[in-house]
mmCIF file of C-alpha atoms in Angstrom:
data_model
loop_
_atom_site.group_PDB
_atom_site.id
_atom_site.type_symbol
_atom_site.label_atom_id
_atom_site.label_comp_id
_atom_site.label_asym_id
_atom_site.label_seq_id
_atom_site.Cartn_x
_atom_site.Cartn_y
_atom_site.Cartn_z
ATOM 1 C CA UNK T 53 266.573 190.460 59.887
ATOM 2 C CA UNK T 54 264.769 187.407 61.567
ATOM 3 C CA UNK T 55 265.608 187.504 65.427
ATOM 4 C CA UNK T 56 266.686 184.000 67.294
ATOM 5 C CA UNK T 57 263.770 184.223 69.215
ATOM 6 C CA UNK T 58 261.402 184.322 65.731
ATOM 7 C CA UNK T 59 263.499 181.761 63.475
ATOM 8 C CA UNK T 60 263.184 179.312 66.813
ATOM 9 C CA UNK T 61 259.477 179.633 66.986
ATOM 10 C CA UNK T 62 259.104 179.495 62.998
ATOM 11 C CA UNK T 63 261.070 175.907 62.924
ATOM 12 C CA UNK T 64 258.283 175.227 65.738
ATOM 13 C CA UNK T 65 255.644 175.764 63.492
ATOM 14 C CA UNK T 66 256.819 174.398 60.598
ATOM 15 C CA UNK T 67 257.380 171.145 62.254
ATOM 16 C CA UNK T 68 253.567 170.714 63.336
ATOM 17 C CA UNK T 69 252.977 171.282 59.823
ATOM 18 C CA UNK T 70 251.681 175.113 60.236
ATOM 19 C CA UNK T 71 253.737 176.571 57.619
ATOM 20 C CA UNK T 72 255.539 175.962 55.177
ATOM 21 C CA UNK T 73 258.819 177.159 54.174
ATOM 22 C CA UNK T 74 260.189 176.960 51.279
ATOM 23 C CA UNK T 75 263.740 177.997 50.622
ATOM 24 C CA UNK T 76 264.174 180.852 47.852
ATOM 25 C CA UNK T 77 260.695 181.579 47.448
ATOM 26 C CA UNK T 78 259.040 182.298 51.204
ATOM 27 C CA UNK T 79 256.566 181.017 53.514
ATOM 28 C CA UNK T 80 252.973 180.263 53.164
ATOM 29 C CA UNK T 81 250.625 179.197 56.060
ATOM 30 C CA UNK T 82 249.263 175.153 55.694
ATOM 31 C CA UNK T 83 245.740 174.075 56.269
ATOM 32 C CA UNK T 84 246.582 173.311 60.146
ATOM 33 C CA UNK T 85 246.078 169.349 61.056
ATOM 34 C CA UNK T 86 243.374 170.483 63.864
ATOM 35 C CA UNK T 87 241.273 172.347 62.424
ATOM 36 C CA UNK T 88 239.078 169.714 60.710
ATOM 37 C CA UNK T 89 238.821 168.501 64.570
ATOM 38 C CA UNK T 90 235.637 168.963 66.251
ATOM 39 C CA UNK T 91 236.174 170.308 69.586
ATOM 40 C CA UNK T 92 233.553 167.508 71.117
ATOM 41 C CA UNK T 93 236.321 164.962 70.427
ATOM 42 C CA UNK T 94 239.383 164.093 72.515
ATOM 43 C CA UNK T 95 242.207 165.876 70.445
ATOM 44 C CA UNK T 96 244.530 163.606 71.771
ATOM 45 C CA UNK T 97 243.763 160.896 70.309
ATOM 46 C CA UNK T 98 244.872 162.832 66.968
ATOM 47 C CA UNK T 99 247.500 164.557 67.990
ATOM 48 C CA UNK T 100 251.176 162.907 68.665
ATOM 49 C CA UNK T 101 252.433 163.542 71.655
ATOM 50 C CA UNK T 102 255.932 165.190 69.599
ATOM 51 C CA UNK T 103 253.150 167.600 67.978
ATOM 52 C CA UNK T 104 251.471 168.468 71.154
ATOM 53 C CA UNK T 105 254.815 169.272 72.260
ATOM 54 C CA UNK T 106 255.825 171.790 69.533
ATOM 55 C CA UNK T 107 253.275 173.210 70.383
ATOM 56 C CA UNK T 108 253.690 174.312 73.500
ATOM 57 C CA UNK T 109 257.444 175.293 72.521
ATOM 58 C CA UNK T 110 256.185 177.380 69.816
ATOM 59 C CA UNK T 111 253.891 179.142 72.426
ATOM 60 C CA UNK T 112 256.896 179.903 74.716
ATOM 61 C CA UNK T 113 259.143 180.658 72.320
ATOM 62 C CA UNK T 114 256.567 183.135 70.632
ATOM 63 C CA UNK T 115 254.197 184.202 73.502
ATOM 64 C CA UNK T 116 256.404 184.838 75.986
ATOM 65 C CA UNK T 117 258.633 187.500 74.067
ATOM 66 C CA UNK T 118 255.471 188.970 72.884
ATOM 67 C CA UNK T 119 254.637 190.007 76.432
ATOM 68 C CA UNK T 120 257.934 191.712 76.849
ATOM 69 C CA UNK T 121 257.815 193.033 73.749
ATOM 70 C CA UNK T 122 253.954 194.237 74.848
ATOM 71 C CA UNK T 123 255.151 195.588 78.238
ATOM 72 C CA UNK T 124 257.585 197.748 76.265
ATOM 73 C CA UNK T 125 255.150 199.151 73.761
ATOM 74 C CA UNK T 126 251.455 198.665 74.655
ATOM 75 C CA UNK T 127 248.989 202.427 74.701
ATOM 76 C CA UNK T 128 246.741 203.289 77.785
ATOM 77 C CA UNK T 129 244.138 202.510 75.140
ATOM 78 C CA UNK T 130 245.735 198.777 74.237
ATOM 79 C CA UNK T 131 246.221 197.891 78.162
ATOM 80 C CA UNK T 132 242.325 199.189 78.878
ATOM 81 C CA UNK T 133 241.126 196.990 75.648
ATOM 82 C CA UNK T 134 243.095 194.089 77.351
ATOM 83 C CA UNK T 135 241.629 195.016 80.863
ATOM 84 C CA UNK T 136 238.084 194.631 79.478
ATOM 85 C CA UNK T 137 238.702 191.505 78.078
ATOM 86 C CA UNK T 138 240.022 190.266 81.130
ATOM 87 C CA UNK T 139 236.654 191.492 82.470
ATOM 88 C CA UNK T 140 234.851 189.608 80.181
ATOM 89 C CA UNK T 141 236.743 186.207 80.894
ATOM 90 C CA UNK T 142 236.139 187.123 84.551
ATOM 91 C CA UNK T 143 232.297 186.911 84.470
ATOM 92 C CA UNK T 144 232.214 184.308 82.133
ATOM 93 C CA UNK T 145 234.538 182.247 84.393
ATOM 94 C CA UNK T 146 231.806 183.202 87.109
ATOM 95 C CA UNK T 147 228.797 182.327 84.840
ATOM 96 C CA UNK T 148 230.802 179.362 83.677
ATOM 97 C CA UNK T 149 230.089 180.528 80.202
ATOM 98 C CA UNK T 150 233.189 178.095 78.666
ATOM 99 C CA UNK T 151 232.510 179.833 74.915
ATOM 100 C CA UNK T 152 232.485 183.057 76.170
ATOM 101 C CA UNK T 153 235.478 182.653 78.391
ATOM 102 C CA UNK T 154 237.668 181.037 75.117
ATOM 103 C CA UNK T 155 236.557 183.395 72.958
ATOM 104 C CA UNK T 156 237.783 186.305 75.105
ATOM 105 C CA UNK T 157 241.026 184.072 75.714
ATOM 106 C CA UNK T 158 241.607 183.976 72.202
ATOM 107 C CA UNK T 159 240.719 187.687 72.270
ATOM 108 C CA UNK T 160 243.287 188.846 75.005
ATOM 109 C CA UNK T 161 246.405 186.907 73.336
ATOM 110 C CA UNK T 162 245.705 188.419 70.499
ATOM 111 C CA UNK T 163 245.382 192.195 71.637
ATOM 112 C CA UNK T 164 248.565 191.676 73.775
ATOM 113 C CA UNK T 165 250.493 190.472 70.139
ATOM 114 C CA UNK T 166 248.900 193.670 68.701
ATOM 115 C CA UNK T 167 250.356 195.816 71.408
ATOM 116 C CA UNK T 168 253.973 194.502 70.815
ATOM 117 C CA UNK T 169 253.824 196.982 67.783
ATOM 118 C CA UNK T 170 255.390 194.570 65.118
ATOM 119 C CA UNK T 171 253.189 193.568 62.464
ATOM 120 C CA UNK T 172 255.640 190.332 61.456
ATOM 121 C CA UNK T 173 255.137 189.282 65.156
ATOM 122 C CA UNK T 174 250.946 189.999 65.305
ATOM 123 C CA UNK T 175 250.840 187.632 62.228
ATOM 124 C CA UNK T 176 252.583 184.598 63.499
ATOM 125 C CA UNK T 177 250.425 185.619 66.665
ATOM 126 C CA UNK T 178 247.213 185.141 64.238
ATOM 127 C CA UNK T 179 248.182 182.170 62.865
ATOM 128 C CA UNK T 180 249.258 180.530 66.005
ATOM 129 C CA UNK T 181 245.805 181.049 67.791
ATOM 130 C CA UNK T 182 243.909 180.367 64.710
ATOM 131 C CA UNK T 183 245.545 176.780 64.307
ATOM 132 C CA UNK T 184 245.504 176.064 67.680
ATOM 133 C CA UNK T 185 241.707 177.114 68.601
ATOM 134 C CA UNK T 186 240.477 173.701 68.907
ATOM 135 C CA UNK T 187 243.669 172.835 71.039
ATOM 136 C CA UNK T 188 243.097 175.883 73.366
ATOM 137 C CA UNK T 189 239.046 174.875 73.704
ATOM 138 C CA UNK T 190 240.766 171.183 75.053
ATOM 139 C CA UNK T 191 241.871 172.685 78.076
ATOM 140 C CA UNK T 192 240.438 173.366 81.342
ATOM 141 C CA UNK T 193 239.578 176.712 82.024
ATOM 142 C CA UNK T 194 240.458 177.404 85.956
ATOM 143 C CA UNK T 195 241.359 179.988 88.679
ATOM 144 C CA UNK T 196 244.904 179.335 88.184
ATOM 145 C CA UNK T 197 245.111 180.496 84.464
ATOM 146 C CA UNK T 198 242.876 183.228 85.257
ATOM 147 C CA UNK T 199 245.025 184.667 88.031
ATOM 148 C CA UNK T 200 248.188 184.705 85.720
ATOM 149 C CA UNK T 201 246.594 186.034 82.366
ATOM 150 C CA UNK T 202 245.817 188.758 85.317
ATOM 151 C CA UNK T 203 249.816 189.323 86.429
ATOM 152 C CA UNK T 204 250.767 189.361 82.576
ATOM 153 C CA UNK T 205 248.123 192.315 82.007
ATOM 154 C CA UNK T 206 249.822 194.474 85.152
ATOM 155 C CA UNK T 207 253.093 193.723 84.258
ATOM 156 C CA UNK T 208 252.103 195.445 81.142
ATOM 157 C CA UNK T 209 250.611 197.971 82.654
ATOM 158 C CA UNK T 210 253.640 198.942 85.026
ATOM 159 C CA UNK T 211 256.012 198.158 81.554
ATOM 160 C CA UNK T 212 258.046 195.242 83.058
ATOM 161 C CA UNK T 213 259.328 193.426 80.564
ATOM 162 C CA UNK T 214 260.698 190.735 82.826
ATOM 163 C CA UNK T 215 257.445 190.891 84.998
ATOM 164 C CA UNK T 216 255.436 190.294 81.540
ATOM 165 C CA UNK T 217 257.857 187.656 80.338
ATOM 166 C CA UNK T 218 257.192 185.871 83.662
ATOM 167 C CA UNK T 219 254.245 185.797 84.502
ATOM 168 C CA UNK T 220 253.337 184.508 80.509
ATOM 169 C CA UNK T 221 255.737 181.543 81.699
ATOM 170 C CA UNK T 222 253.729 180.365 84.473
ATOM 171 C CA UNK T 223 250.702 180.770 82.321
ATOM 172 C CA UNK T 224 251.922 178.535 79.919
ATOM 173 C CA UNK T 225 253.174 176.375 82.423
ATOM 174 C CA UNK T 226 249.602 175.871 84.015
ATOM 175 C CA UNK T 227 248.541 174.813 80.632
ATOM 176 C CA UNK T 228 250.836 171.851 80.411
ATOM 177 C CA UNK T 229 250.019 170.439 83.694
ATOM 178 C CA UNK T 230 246.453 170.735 82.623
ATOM 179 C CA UNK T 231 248.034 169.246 79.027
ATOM 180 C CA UNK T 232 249.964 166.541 81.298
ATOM 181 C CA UNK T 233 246.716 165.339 83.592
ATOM 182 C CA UNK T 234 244.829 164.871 79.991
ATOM 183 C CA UNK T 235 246.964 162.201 79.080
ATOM 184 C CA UNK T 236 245.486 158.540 80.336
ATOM 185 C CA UNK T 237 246.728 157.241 83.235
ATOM 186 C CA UNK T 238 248.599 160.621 84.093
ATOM 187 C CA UNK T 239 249.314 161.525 87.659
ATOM 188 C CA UNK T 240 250.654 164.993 87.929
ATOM 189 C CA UNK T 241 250.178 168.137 90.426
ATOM 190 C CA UNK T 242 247.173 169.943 90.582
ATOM 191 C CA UNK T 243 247.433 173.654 89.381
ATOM 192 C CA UNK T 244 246.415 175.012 92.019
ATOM 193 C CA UNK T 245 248.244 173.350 94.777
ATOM 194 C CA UNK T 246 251.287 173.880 92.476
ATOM 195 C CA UNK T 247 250.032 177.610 92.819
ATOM 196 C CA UNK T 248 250.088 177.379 96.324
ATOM 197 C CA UNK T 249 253.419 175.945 96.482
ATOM 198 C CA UNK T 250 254.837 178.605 94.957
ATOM 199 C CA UNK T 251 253.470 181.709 96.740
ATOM 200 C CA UNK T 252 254.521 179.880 99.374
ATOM 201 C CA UNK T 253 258.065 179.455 98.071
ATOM 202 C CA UNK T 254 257.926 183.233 97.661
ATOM 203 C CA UNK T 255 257.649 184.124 101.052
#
C-alpha cells in the first residue's frame, strides 16, 4: 500500500527524470540530470525552471511528512544524533565553513528520514538528497534556514507532529525565496525580513 502522500512525491520524481517507473515490472533510480554539474557553475542555467520546480514539490511533498512522521517515532538517541549535527552546522555557520555546513545539512535531513522508522520512506529520502546535492550546495546558507532546521529538531523532540510538519514548511519556504532571488532580474523579499514579518504577525 503506497500512501497519497508517497505516490504524489514519486510522480515528482519521476518527472525530473529521478526514477523511473515502469509499469509491471518496478522502479529503478536514473542517473540524476545534476549530478554531472559542477557545483562552481550556475545550475540554473541547466536546469528548467518546470524542473527546479518539481523539485521543490517533491521536497514538500516528501520532507515535510517525514518530519511528522519523525516527531512520531524518533529515539532519545536519533533526536541527540540530530542535535549534534545541528551543532556542527552551527559552528560551521560561525566559521563560515560552507562544506562543512552542507555536508552536515545533508547529514541532518537524512537522520530525521531515518528516524521516521520506514525504510521505503529513508530510501526515497537517500535518493532525493543524493540527486539534489549539487542543487542544495546552490543555495545560500543563512540565519534564517538555520533557525528553522532548529524548530523542526524541537518539534521532534517535544513529538509534535504538526509543530514538525511546520516548521519543515517554512524551511522549505526560505529555500525558494533564496531559489526565487537566484533567478536574473528577480526582486523578491529578503528571508530574513520575511522572518521578521512573521514573528511579528505572531504576536
Amino acid at each position: 500500500f503506497i500512501s497519497t502522500h508517497l505516490r504524489e512525491a514519486l510522480r515528482a520524481l519521476q518527472a525530473i527524470g529521478i526514477i523511473e517507473i515502469r509499469r509491471g515490472i518496478g522502479m529503478f533510480v536514473t542517473e540524476s540530470p545534476l549530478n554531472p554539474i559542477s557545483k562552481s557553475f550556475d545550475w540554473s542555467v541547466f536546469l528548467k525552471a518546470e524542473q527546479v520546480e518539481k523539485i521543490m514539490e517533491a521536497r514538500h511533498i516528501l520532507e515535510v511528512g517525514l518530519a511528522r512522521v519523525a516527531a512520531l517515532h524518533a529515539t532519545d538517541e536519533e533526536i541527540e544524533e540530530m542535535s549534534e549535527i545541528l551543532d556542527t552546522m552551527s559552528d560551521a555557520f560561525r566559521h563560515h565553513n560552507t562544506r562543512l555546513y552542507e555536508e552536515a545539512d545533508i547529514r541532518f535531513h537524512l537522520a530525521l528520514a531515518s528516524a521516521a522508522d520506514n525504510p521505503l520512506l529513508l530510501r526515497f529520502a537517500q535518493i532525493l538528497r543524493s540527486a539534489l546535492e549539487t542543487f542544495i550546495k546552490a543555495v545560500p546558507h543563512t540565519a534564517a534556514g538555520f533557525k528553522y532546521h532548529r524548530e523542526v529538531l524541537e518539534a521532534i523532540r517535544k513529538h509534535n507532529p504538526s509543530k514538525a510538519e511546520a516548521a519543515m514548511r517554512r524551511l522549505l519556504s526560505v529555500t525558494e525565496i533564496h531559489l526565487q532571488q537566484a533567478k536574473p532580474g528577480a526582486s523578491t523579499p529578503n528571508p530574513n525580513a520575511v522572518l521578521a514579518s512573521e514573528a511579528i504577525s505572531q504576536r
